[in-house]
Coordinates of C-alpha atoms in Angstrom, one line a residue:
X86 CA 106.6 103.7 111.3
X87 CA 110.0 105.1 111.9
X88 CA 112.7 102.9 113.3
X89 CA 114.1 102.5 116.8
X90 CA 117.6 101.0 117.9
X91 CA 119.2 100.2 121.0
X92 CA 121.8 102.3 122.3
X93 CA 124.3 102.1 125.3
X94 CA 125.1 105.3 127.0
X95 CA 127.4 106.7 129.9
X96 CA 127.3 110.1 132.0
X97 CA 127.5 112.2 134.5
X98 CA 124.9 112.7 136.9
X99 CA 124.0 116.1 138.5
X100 CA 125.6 114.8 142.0
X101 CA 129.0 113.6 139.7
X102 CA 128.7 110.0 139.9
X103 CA 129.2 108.0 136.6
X104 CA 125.8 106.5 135.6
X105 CA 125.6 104.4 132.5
X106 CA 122.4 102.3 130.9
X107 CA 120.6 101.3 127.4
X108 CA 117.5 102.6 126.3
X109 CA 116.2 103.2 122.7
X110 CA 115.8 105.8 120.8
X111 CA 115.3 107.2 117.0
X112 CA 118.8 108.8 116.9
X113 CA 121.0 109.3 119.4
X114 CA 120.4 113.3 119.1
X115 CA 116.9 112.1 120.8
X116 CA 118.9 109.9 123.1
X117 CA 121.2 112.8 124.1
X118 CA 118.2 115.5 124.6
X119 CA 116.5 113.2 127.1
X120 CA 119.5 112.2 129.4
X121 CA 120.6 116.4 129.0
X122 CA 116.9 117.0 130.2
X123 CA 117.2 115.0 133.3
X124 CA 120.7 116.9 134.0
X125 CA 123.4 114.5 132.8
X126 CA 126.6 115.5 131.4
X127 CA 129.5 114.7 129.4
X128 CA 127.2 111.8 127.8
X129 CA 128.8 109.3 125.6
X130 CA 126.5 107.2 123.2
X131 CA 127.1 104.2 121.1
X132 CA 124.6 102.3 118.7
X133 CA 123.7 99.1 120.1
X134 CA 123.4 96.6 116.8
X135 CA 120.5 93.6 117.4
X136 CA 117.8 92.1 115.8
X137 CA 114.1 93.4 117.1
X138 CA 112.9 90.2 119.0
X139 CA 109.2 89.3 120.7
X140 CA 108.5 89.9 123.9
X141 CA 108.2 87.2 126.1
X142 CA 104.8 86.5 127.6
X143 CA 106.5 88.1 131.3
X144 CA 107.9 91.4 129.8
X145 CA 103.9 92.3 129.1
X146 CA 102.8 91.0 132.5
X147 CA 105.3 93.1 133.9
X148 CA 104.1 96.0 131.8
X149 CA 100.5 95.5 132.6
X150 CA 102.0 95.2 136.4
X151 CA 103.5 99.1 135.9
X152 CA 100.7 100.4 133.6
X153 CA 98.1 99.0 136.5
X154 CA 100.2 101.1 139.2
X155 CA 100.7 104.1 137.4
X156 CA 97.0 104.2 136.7
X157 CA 96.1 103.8 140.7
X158 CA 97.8 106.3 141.5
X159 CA 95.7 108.5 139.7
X160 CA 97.8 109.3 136.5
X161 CA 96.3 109.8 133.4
X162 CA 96.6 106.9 130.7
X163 CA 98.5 108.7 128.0
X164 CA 100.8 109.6 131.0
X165 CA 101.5 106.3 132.4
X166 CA 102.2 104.9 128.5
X167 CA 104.8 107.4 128.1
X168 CA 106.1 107.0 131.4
X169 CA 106.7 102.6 130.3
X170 CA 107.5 103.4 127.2
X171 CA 110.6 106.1 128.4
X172 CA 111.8 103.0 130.3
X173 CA 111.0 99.8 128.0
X174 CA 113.9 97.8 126.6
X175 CA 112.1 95.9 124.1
X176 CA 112.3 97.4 120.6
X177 CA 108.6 96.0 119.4
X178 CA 107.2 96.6 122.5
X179 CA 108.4 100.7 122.2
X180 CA 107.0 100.1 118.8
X181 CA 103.6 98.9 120.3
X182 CA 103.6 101.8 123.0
X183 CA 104.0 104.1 120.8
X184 CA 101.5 103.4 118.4
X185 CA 98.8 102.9 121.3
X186 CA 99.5 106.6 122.5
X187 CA 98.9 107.8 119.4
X188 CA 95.6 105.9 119.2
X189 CA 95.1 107.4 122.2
X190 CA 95.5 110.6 121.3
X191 CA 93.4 110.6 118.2
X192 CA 90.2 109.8 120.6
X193 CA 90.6 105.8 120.9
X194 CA 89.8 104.3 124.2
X195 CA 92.9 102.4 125.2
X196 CA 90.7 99.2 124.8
X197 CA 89.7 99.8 121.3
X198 CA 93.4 100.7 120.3
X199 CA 94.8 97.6 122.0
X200 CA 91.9 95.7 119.9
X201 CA 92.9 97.2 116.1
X202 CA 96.7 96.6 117.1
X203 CA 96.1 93.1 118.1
X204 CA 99.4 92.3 119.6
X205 CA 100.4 90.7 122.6
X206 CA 96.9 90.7 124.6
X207 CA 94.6 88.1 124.4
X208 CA 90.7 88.8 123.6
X209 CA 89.4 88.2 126.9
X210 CA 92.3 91.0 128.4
X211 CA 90.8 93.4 126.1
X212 CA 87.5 92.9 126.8
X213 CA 88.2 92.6 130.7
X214 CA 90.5 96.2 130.3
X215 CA 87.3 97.6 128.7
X216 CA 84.9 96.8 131.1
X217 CA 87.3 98.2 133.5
X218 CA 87.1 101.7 131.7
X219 CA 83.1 101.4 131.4
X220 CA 83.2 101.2 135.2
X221 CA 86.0 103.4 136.0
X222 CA 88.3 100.5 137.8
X223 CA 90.5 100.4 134.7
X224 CA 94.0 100.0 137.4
X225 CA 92.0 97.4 139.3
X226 CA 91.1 95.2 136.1
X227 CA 94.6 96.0 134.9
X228 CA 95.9 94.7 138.3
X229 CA 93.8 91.4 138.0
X230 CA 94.6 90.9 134.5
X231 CA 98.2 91.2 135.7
X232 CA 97.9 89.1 138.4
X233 CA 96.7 86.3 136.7
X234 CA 99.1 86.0 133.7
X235 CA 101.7 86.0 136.6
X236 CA 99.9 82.6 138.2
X237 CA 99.6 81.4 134.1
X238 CA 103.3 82.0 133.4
X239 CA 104.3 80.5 136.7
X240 CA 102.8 77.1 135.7
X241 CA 103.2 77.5 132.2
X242 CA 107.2 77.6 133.1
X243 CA 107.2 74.1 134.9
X244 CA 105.2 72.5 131.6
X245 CA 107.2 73.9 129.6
X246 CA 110.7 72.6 131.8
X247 CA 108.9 69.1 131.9
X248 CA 107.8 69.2 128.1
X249 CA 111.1 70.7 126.7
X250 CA 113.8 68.0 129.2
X251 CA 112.8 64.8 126.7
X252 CA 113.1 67.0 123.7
X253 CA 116.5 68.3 125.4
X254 CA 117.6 64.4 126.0
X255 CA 116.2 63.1 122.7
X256 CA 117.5 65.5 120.7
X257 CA 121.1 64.7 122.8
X258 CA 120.2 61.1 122.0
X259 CA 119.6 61.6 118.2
X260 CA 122.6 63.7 117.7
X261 CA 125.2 61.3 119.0
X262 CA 123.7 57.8 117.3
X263 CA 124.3 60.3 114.1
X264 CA 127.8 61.4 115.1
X265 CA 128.3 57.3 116.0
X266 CA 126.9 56.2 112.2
X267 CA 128.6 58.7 110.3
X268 CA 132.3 58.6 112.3
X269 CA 132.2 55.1 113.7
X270 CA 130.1 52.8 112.1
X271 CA 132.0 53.1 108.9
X272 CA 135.0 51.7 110.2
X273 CA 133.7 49.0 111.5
X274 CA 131.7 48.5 107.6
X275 CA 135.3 48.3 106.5
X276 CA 136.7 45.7 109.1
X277 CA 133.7 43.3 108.5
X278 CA 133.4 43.6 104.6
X279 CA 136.8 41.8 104.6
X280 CA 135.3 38.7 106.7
X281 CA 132.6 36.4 104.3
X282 CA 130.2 36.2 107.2
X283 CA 126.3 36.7 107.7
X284 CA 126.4 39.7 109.9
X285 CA 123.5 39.9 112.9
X286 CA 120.1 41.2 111.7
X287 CA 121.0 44.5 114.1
X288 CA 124.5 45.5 112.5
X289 CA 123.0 45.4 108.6
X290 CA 120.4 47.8 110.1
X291 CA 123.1 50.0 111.2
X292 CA 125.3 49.4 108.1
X293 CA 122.4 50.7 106.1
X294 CA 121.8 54.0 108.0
X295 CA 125.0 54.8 107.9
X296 CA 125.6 54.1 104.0
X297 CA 122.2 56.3 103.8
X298 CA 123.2 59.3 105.9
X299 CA 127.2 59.0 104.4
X300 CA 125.9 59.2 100.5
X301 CA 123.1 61.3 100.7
X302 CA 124.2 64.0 103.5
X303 CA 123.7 67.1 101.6
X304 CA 120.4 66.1 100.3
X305 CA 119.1 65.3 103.6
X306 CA 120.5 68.4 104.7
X307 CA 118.6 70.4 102.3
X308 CA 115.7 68.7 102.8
X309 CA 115.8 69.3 106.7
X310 CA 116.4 73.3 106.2
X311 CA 113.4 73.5 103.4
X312 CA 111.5 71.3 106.2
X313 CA 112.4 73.8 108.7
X314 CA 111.6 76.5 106.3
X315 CA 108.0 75.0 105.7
X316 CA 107.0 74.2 109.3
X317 CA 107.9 77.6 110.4
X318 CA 105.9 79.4 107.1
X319 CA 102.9 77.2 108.3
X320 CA 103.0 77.6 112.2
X321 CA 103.0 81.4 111.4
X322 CA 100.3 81.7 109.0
X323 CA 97.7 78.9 109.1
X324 CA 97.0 76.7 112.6
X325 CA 97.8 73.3 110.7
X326 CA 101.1 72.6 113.2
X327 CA 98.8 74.2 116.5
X328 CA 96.3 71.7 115.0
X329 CA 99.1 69.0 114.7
X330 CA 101.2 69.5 118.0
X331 CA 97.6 69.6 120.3
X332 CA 96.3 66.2 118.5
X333 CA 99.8 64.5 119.0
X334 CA 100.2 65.9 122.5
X335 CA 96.5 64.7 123.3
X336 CA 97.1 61.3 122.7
X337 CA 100.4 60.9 124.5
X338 CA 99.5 59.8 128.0
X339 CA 101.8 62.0 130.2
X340 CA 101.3 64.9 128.5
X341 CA 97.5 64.4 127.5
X342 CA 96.5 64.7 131.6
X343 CA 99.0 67.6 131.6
X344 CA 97.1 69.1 128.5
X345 CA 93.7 68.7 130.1
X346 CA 94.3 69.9 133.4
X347 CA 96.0 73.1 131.3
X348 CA 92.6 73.9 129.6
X349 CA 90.7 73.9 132.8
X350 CA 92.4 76.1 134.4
X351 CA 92.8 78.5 131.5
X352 CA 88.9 78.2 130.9
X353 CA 87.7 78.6 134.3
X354 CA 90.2 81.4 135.1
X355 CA 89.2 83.7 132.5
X356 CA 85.5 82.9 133.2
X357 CA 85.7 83.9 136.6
X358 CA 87.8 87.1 135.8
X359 CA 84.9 87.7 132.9
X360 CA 82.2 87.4 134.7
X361 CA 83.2 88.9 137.5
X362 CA 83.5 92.2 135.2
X363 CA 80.2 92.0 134.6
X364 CA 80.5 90.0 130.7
X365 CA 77.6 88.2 129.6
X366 CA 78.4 84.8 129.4
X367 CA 78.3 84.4 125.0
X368 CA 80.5 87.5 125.5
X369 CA 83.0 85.7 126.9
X370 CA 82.8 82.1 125.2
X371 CA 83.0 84.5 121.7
X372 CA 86.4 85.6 123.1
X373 CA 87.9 82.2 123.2
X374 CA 86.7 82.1 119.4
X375 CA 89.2 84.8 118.2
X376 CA 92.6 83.2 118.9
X377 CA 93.8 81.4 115.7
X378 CA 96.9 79.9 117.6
X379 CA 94.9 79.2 120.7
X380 CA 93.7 75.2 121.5
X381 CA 91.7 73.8 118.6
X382 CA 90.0 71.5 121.3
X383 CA 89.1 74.1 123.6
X384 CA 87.9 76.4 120.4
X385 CA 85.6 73.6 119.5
X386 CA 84.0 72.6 122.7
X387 CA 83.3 76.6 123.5
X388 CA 81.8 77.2 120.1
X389 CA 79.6 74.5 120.9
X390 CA 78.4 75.4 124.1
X391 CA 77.9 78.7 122.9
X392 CA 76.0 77.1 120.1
X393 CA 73.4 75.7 123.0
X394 CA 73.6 78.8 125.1
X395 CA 71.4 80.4 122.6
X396 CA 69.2 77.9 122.3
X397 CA 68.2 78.2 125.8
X398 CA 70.2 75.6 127.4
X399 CA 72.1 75.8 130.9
X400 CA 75.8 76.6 130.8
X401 CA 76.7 73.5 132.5
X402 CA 74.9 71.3 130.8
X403 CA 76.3 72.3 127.7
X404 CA 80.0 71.5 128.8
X405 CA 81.7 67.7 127.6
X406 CA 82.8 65.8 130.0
X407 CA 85.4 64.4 127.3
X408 CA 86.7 67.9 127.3
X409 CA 86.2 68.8 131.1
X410 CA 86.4 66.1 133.8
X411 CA 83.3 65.2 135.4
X412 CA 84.1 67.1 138.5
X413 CA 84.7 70.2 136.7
X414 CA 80.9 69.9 135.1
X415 CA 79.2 69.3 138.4
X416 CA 80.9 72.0 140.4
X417 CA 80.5 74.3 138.1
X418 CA 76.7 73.0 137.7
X419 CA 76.2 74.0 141.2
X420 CA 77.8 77.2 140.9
X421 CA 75.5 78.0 138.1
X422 CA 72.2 76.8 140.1
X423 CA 73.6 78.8 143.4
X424 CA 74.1 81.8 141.2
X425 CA 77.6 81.7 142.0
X426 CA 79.5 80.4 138.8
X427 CA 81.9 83.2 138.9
X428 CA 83.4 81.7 142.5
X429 CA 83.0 78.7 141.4
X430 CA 85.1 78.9 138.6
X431 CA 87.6 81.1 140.3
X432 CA 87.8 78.0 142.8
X433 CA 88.0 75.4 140.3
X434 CA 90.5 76.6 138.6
X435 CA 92.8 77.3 141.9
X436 CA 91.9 73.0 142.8
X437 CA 93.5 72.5 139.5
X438 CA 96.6 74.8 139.9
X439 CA 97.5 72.8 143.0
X440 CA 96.9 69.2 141.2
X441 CA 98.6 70.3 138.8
X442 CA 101.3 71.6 140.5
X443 CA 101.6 68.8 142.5
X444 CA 101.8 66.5 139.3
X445 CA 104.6 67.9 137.7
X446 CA 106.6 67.7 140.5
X447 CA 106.6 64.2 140.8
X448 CA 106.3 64.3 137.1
X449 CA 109.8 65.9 137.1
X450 CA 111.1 63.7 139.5
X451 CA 110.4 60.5 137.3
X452 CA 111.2 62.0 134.2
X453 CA 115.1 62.2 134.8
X454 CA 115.7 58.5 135.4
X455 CA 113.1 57.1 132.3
X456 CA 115.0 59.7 130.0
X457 CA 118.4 58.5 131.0
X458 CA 117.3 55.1 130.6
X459 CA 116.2 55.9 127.0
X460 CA 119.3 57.7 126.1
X461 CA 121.4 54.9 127.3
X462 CA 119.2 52.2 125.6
X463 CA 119.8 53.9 122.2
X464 CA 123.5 54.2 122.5
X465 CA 123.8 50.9 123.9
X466 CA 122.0 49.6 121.5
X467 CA 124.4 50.7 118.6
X468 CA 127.9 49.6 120.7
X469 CA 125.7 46.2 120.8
X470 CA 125.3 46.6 117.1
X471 CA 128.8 47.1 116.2
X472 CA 130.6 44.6 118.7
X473 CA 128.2 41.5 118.2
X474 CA 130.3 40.2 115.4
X475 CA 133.2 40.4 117.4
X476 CA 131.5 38.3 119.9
X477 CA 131.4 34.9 117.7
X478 CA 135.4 35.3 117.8
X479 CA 135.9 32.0 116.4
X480 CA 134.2 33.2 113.3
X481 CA 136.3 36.2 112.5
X482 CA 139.5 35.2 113.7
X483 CA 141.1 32.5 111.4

């Protein structure tokens, strides 16, 4: 695979205004032959120097958003690739583009190329993109597929704001009762140690944390990188921390309704978009299966409806009510029975959008005061600490 950097770049445009830009290239003899071919001059070209970095989830939404266009406007596939990847920005997405065209080219459908690649599309998108080419709607499916990672990412965005302020504030929090016991704390160690008294229960407590982190800082500090180290080694290659982070998450009230609510509508969305491509409905429970990073909850509960699918059973009986709330189970029973479980699920899964919705909103309107209440209970806590021995004045004063 040859490389691909970043360059920035200013001309001269065939009407003589000044045009500048990035894109990436190979070299920037390739960069120069493209701009000269759309009739730039006097180009000047310098080497842009980062690190290749991962999309994020809305740079291939937007690219399924363009590739979905393209296509309905009746261009051919290896055509509107080339066309995106011209344009793209993102070094590993180029990478990605570019590797799918040749796919392409060798005789792959765009489906089966996007499958032995594996990057960046889930296992229900592929299978929904190749039902879309079996039935020749391929920019429709690709529109719909679009459409909905747009309404995912939208939500997804407010969790991840209400998940990631405590974190913010706790780590804020942590940092500061550190700065306190290394800086501050000491001092006040040596302004007691010269009084004989029984210091509060509190202030030892604090003595001893400080003495810990002030004589053993560079160990600790190892030991937190080689943590770091580890955690990130194991969140990439085995699903122990996905494991970990949904079993802690599911047992914190706040974020366990949050987490449930999340599942439905993730299930039910992609079962209506599946089934209304035609899938067969083990087809479609198999591609929740293939996600290693996905939820291990979800994973479990569709491998064991699955499980009773084939033994003859009815989809919605199959479904937990532990896993899906009982509402979910008996609308989606009636769907089933009405031969509608595609609507249905479609309709669900916009109910739960909404609650949701709704939720974190007043979820984030809560969260501010709790969190500043929490910040200021742990500092306080430590001034408290430090300035109860001064309290008993008559005691430290002679």
């Amino acid at each position: 695979m040859f490389k691909v950097y970043e360059f920035h770049w200013k001309a001269i445009n065939r009407f003589q205004q000044k045009q500048k830009g990035k894109l990436l290239a190979r070299n920037q003899d390739e960069l120069e032959q493209r701009l000269i071919k759309k009739g730039f001059q006097q180009i000047k070209i310098s080497r842009n120097f980062i690190l290749p970095k991962n999309p994020k989830s809305e740079e291939v939404t937007q690219l399924i958003s363009q590739l979905a266009l393209l296509i309905n406007a009746r261009l051919p596939l290896k055509q509107a690739l080339s066309i995106i990847l011209e344009n793209t920005q993102n070094i590993k997405i180029y990478l990605w583009l570019e590797e799918i065209i040749r796919s392409v080219e060798l005789g792959y459908s765009f489906s089966k190329s996007l499958e032995n690649l594996n990057r960046y599309l889930n296992s229900q998108e592929i299978q929904l993109i190749k039902m879309g080419e079996m039935s020749g709607k391929l920019g429709v499916m690709l529109e719909n597929i679009a459409q909905s990672r747009s309404e995912s990412e939208k939500l997804f965005s407010k969790v991840k704001k209400i998940m990631f302020y405590p974190v913010m504030v706790l780590t804020i929090a942590l940092t500061l009762s550190i700065g306190m016991l290394v800086l501050i704390v000491p001092k006040f160690a040596e302004l007691y140690s010269a009084k004989d008294k029984t210091l509060p229960f509190i202030t030892e407590i604090l003595f001893f944390l400080s003495n810990l982190l002030v004589d053993n800082y560079i160990f600790l500090l190892v030991l937190l990188i080689l943590s770091s180290v580890l955690l990130s080694f194991l969140a990439k290659k085995t699903t122990i921390i996905t494991k970990l982070k949904y079993s802690i998450l599911s047992n914190m009230p706040v974020f366990k309704a949050i987490l449930s609510q999340s599942r439905i509508i993730y299930f039910t969305q992609n079962v209506a978009l599946m089934l209304n491509a035609s899938l067969r409905l083990d087809l479609i429970l198999e591609t929740f299966l293939s996600n290693k990073q996905a939820d291990p909850i979800l994973q479990k509960e569709c491998l064991s409806v699955l499980t009773l699918i084939k033994q003859g059973y009815a989809f919605s009986e199959c479904l937990n009510t532990e896993v899906f709330e009982s509402q979910t189970v008996q609308m989606l029973s009636v769907g089933e029975k009405s031969g509608k479980l595609a609507e249905m699920s479609e309709y669900v899964s916009q109910i739960y959008k909404k609650k949701l919705d709704d939720q974190l909103d007043i979820l984030s309107q809560l969260l501010e005061p709790v969190l500043m209440v929490v910040l200021g209970g742990i500092v306080g806590t430590i001034i408290v600490g430090l300035y109860l021995p001064i309290f008993d004045m008559g005691s430290l004063v002679e």
